[in-house]
mmCIF file of N, CA and C in Angstrom:
data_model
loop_
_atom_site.group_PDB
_atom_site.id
_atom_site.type_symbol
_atom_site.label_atom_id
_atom_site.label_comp_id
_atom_site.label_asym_id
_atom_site.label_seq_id
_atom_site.Cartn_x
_atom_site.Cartn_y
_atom_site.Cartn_z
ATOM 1 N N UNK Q 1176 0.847 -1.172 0.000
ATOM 2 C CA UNK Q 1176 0.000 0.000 0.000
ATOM 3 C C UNK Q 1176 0.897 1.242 0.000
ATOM 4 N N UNK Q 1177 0.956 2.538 -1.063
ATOM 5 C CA UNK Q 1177 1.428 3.554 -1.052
ATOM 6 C C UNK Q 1177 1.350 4.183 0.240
ATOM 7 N N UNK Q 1178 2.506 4.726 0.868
ATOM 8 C CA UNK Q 1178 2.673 5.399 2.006
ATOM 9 C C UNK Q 1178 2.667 6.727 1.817
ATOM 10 N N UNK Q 1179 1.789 8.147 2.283
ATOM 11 C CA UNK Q 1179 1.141 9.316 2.129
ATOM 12 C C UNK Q 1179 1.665 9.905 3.632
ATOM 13 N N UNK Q 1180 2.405 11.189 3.698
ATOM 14 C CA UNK Q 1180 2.530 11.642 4.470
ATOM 15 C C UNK Q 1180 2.352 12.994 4.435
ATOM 16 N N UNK Q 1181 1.236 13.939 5.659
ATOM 17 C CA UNK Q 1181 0.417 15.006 5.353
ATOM 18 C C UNK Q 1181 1.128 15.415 6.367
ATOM 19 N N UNK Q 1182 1.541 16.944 5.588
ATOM 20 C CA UNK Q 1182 2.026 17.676 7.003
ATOM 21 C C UNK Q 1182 1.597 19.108 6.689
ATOM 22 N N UNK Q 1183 0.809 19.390 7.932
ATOM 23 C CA UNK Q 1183 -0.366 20.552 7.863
ATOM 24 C C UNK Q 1183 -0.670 20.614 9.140
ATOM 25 N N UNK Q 1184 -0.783 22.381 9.282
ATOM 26 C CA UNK Q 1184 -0.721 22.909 10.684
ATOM 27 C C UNK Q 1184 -2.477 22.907 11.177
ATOM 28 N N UNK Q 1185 -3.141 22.803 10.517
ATOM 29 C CA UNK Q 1185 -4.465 23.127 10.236
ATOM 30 C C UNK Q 1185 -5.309 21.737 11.142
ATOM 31 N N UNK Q 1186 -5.298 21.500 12.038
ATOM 32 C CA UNK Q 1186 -5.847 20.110 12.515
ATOM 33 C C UNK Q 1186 -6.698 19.369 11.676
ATOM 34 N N UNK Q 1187 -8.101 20.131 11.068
ATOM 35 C CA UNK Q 1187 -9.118 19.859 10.399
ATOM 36 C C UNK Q 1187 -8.362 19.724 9.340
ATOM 37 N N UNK Q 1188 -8.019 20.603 8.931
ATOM 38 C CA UNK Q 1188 -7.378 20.085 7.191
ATOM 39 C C UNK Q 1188 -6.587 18.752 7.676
ATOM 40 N N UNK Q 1189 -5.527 18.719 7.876
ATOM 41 C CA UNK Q 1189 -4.808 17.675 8.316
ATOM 42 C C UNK Q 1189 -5.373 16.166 8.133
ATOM 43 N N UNK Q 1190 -6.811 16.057 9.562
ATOM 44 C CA UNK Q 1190 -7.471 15.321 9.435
ATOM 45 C C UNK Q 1190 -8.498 14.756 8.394
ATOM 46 N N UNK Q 1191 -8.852 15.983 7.376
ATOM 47 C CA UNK Q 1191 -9.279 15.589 6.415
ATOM 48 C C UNK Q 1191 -8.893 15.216 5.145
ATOM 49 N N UNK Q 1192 -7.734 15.537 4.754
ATOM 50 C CA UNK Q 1192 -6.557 15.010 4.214
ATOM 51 C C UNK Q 1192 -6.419 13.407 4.352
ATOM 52 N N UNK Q 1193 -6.047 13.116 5.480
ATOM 53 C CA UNK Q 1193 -5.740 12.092 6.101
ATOM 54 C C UNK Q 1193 -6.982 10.483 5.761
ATOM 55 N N UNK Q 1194 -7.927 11.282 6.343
ATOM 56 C CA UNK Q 1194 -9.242 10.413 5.911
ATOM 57 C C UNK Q 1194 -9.471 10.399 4.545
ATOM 58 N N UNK Q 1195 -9.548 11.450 3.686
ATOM 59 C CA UNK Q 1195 -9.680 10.677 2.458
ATOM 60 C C UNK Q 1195 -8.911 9.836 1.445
ATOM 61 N N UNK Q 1196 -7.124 10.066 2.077
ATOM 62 C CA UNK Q 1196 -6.364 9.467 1.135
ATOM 63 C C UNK Q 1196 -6.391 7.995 2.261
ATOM 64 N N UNK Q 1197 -6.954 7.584 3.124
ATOM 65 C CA UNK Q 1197 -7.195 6.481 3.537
ATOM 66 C C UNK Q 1197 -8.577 5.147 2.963
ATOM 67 N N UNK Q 1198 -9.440 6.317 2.792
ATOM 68 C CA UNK Q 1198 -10.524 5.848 2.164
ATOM 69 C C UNK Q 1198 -10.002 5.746 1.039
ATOM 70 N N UNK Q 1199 -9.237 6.055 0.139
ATOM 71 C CA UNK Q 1199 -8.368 5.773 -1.374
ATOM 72 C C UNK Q 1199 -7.532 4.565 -1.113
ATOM 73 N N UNK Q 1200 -7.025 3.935 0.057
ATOM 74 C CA UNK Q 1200 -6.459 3.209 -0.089
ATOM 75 C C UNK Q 1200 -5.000 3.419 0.149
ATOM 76 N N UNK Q 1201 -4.654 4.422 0.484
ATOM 77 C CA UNK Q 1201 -3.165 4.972 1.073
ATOM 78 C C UNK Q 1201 -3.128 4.688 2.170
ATOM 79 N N UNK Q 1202 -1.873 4.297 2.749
ATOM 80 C CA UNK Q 1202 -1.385 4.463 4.659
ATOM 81 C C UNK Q 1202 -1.229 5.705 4.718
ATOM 82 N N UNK Q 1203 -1.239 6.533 6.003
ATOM 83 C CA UNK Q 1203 -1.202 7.661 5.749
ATOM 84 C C UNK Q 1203 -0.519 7.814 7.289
ATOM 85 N N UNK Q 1204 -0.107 8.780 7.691
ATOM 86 C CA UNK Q 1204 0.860 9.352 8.985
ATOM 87 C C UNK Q 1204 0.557 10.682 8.364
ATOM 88 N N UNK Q 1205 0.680 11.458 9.778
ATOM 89 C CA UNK Q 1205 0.244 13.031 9.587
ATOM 90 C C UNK Q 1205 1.496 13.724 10.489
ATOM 91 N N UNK Q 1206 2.029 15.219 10.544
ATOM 92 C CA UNK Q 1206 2.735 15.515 10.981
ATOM 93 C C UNK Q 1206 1.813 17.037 11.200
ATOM 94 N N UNK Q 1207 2.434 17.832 11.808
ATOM 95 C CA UNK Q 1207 1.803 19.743 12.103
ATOM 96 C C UNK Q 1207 3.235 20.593 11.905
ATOM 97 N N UNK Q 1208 3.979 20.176 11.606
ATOM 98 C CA UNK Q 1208 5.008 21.329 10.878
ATOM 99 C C UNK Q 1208 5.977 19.982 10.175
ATOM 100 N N UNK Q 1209 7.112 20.655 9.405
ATOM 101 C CA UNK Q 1209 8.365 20.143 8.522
ATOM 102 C C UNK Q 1209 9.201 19.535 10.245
ATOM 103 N N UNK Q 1210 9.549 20.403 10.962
ATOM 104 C CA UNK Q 1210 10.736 19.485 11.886
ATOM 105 C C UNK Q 1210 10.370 17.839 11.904
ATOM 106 N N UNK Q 1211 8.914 17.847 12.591
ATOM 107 C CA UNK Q 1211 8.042 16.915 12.756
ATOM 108 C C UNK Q 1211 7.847 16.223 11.627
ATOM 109 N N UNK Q 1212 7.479 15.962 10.163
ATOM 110 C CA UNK Q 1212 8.081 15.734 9.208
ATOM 111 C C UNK Q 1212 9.376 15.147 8.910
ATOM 112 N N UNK Q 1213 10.317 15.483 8.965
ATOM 113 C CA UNK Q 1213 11.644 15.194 8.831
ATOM 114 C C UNK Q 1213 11.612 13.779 10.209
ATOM 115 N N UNK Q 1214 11.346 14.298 11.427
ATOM 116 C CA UNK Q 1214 11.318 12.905 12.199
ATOM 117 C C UNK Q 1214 10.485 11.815 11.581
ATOM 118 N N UNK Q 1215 9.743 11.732 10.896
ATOM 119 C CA UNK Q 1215 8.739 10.975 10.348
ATOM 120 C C UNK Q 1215 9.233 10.244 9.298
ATOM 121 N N UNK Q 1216 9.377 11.008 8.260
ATOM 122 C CA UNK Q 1216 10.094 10.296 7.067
ATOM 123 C C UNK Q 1216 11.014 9.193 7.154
ATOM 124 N N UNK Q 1217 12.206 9.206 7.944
ATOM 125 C CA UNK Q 1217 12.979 7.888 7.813
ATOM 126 C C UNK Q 1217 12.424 6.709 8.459
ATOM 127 N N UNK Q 1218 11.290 6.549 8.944
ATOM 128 C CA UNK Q 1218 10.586 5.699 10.155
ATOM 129 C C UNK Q 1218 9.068 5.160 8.997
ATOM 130 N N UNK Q 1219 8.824 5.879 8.393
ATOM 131 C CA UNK Q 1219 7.395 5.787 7.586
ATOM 132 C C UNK Q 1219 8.003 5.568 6.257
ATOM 133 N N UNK Q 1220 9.209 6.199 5.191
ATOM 134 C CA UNK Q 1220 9.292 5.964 4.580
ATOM 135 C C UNK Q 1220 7.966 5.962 3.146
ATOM 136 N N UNK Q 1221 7.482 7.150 3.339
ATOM 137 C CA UNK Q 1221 6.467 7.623 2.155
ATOM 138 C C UNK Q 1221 6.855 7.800 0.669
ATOM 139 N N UNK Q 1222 6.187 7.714 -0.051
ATOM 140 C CA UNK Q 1222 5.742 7.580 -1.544
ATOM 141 C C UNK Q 1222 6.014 9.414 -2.380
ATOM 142 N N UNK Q 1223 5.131 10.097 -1.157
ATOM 143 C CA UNK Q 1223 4.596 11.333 -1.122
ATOM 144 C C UNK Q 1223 4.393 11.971 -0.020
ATOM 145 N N UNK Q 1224 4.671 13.260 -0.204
ATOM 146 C CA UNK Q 1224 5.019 14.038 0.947
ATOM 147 C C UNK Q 1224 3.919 15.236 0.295
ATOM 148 N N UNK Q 1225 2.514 15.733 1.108
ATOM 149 C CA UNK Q 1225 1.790 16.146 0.866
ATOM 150 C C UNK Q 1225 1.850 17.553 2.034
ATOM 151 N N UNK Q 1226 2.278 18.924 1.991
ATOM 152 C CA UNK Q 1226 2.291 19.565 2.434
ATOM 153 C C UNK Q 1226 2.058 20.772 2.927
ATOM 154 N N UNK Q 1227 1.487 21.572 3.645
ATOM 155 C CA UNK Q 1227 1.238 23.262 3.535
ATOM 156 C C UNK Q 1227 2.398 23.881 3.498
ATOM 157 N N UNK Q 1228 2.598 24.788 2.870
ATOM 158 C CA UNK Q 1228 3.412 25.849 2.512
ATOM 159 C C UNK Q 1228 4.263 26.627 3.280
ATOM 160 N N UNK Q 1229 3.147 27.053 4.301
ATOM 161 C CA UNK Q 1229 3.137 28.128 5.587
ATOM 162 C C UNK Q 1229 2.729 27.349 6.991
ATOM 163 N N UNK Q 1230 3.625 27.400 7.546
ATOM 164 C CA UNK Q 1230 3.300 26.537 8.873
ATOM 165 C C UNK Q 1230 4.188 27.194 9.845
ATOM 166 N N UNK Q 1231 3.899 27.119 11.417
ATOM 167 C CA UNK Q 1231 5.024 27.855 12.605
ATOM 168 C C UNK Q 1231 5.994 26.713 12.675
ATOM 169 N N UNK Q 1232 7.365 27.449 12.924
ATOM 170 C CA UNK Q 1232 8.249 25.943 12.658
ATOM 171 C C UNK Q 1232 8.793 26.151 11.197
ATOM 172 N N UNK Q 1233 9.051 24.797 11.327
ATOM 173 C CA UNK Q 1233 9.634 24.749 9.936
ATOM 174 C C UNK Q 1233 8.583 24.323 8.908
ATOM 175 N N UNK Q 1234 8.727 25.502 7.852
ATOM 176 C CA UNK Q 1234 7.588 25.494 6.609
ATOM 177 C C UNK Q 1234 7.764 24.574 5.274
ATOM 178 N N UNK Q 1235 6.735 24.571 4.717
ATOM 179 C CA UNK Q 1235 6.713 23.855 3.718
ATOM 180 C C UNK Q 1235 8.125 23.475 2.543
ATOM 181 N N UNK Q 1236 8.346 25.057 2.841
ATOM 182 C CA UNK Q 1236 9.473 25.430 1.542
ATOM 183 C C UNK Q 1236 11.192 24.735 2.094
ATOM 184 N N UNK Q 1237 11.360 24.993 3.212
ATOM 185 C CA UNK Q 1237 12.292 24.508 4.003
ATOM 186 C C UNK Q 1237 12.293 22.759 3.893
ATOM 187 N N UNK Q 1238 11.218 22.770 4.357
ATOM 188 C CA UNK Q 1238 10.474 21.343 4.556
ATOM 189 C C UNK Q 1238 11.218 20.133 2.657
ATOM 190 N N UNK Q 1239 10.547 20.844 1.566
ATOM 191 C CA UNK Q 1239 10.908 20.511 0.554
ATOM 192 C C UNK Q 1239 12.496 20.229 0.375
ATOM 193 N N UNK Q 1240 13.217 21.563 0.559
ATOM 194 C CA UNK Q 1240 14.722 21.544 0.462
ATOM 195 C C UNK Q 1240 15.241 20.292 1.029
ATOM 196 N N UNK Q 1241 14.621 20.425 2.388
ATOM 197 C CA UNK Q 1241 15.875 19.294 3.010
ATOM 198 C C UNK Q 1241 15.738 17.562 2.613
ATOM 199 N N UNK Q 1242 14.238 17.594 2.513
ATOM 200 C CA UNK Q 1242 14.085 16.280 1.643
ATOM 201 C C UNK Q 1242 14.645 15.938 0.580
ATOM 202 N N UNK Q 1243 14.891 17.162 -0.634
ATOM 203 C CA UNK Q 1243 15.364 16.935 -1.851
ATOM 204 C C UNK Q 1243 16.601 16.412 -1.480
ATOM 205 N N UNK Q 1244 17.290 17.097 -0.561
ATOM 206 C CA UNK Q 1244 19.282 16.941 -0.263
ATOM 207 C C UNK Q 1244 19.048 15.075 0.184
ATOM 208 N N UNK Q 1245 18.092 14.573 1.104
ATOM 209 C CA UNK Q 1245 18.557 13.708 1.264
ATOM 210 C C UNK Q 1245 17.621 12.187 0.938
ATOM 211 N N UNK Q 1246 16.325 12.815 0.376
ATOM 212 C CA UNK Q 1246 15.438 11.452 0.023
ATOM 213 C C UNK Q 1246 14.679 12.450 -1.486
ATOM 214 N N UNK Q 1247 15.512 12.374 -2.495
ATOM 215 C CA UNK Q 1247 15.205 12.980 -3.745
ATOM 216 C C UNK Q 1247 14.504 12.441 -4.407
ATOM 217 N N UNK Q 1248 13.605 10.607 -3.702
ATOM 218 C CA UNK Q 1248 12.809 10.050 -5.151
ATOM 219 C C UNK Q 1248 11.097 10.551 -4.106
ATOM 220 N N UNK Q 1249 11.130 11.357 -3.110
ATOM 221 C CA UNK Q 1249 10.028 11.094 -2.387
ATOM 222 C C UNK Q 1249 9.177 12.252 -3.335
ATOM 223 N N UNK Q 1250 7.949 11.947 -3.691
ATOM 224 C CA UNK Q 1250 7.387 13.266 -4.977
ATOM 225 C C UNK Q 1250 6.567 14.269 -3.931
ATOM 226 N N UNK Q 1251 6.425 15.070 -3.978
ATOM 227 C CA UNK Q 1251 6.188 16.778 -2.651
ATOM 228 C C UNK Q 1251 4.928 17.093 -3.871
ATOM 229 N N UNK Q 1252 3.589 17.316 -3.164
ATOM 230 C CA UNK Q 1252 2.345 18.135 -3.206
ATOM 231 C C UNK Q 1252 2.743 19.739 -2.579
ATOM 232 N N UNK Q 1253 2.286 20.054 -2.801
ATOM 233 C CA UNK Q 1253 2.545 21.293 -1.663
ATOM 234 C C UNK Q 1253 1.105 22.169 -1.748
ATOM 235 N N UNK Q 1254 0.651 22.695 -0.861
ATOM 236 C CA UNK Q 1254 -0.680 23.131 -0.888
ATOM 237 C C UNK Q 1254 -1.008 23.829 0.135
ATOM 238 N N UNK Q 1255 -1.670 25.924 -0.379
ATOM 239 C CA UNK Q 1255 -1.454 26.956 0.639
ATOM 240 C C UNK Q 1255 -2.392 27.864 0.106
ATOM 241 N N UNK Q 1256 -2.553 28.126 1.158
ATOM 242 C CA UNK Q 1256 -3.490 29.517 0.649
ATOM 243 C C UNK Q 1256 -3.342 30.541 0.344
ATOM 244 N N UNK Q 1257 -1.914 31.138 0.744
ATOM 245 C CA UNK Q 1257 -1.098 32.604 0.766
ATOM 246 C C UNK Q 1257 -0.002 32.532 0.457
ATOM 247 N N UNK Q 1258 -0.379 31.681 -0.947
ATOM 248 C CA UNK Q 1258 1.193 31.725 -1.728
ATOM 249 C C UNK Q 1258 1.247 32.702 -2.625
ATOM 250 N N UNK Q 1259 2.567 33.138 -3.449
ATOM 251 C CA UNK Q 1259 3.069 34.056 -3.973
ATOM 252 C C UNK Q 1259 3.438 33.312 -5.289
ATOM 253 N N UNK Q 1260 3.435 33.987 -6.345
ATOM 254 C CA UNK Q 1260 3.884 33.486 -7.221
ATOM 255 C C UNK Q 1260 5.643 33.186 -7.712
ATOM 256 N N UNK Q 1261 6.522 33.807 -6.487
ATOM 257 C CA UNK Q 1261 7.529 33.813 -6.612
ATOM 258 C C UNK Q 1261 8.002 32.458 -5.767
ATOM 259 N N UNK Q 1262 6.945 31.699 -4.771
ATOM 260 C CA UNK Q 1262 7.243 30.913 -3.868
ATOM 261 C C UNK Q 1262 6.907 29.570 -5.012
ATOM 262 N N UNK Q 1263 5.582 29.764 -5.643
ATOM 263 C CA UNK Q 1263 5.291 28.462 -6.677
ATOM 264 C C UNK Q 1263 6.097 28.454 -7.338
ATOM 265 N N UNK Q 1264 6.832 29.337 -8.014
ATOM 266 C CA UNK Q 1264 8.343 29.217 -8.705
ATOM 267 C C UNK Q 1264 8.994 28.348 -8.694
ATOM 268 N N UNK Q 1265 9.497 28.830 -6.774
ATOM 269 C CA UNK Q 1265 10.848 28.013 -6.498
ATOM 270 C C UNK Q 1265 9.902 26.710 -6.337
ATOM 271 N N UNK Q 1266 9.034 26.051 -5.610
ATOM 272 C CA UNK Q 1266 8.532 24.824 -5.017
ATOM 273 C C UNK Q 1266 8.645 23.967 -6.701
ATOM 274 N N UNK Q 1267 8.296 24.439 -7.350
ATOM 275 C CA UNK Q 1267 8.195 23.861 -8.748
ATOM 276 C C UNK Q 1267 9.827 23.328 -8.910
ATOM 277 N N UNK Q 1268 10.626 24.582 -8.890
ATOM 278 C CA UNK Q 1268 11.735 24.276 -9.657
ATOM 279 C C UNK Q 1268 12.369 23.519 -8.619
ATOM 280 N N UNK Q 1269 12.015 23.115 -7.339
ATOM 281 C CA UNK Q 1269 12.263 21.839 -6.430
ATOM 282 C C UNK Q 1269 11.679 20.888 -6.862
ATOM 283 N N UNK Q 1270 10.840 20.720 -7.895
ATOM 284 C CA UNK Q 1270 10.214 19.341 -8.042
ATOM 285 C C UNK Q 1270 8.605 18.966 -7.352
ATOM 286 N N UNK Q 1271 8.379 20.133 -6.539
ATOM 287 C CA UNK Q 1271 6.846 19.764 -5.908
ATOM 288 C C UNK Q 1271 5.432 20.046 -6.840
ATOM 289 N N UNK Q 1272 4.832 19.273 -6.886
ATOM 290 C CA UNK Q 1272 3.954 20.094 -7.853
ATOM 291 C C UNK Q 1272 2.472 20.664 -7.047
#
């Protein structure tokens, strides 16, 4: 089963995230910022890394970087409400879509 990992500060979002890529048939693990994230990943070992942008802590964009340096096949969602078009830029030209 594809392993889905949601990391979103938003409880409700989070949780609803969570529930539907379960009802799809994904395992899923949830995190509330990137630090938390990063502990997660080598232990869960996900498919996809499904993320908000803007979070307290370490953010989405941060969040992306450090994955690329050290688990570069994991594929990054990224998903925000108060993004900039200079931020979808860079997340892109990291590979997140």
């Amino acid at each position: 089963m594809p392993r889905v990992l949601v990391v979103e500060n938003d409880l409700r979002v989070r949780d609803a995230l969570t529930e539907l890529l379960r009802s799809w048939g994904y395992e899923t693990e949830s995190a509330s910022e990137g630090q938390e994230a990063l502990e997660r990943i080598p232990k869960f070992d996900p498919v996809l890394v499904i993320s908000d942008l803007r979070m307290p802590g370490m953010g989405g964009m941060d969040l992306l970087k450090q994955v690329r340096e050290t688990r570069p096949g994991i594929n990054f969602i990224m998903l925000t409400g108060h993004a900039s078009i200079d931020e979808a830029v860079e997340a892109t030209k990291l590979g997140a879509f």
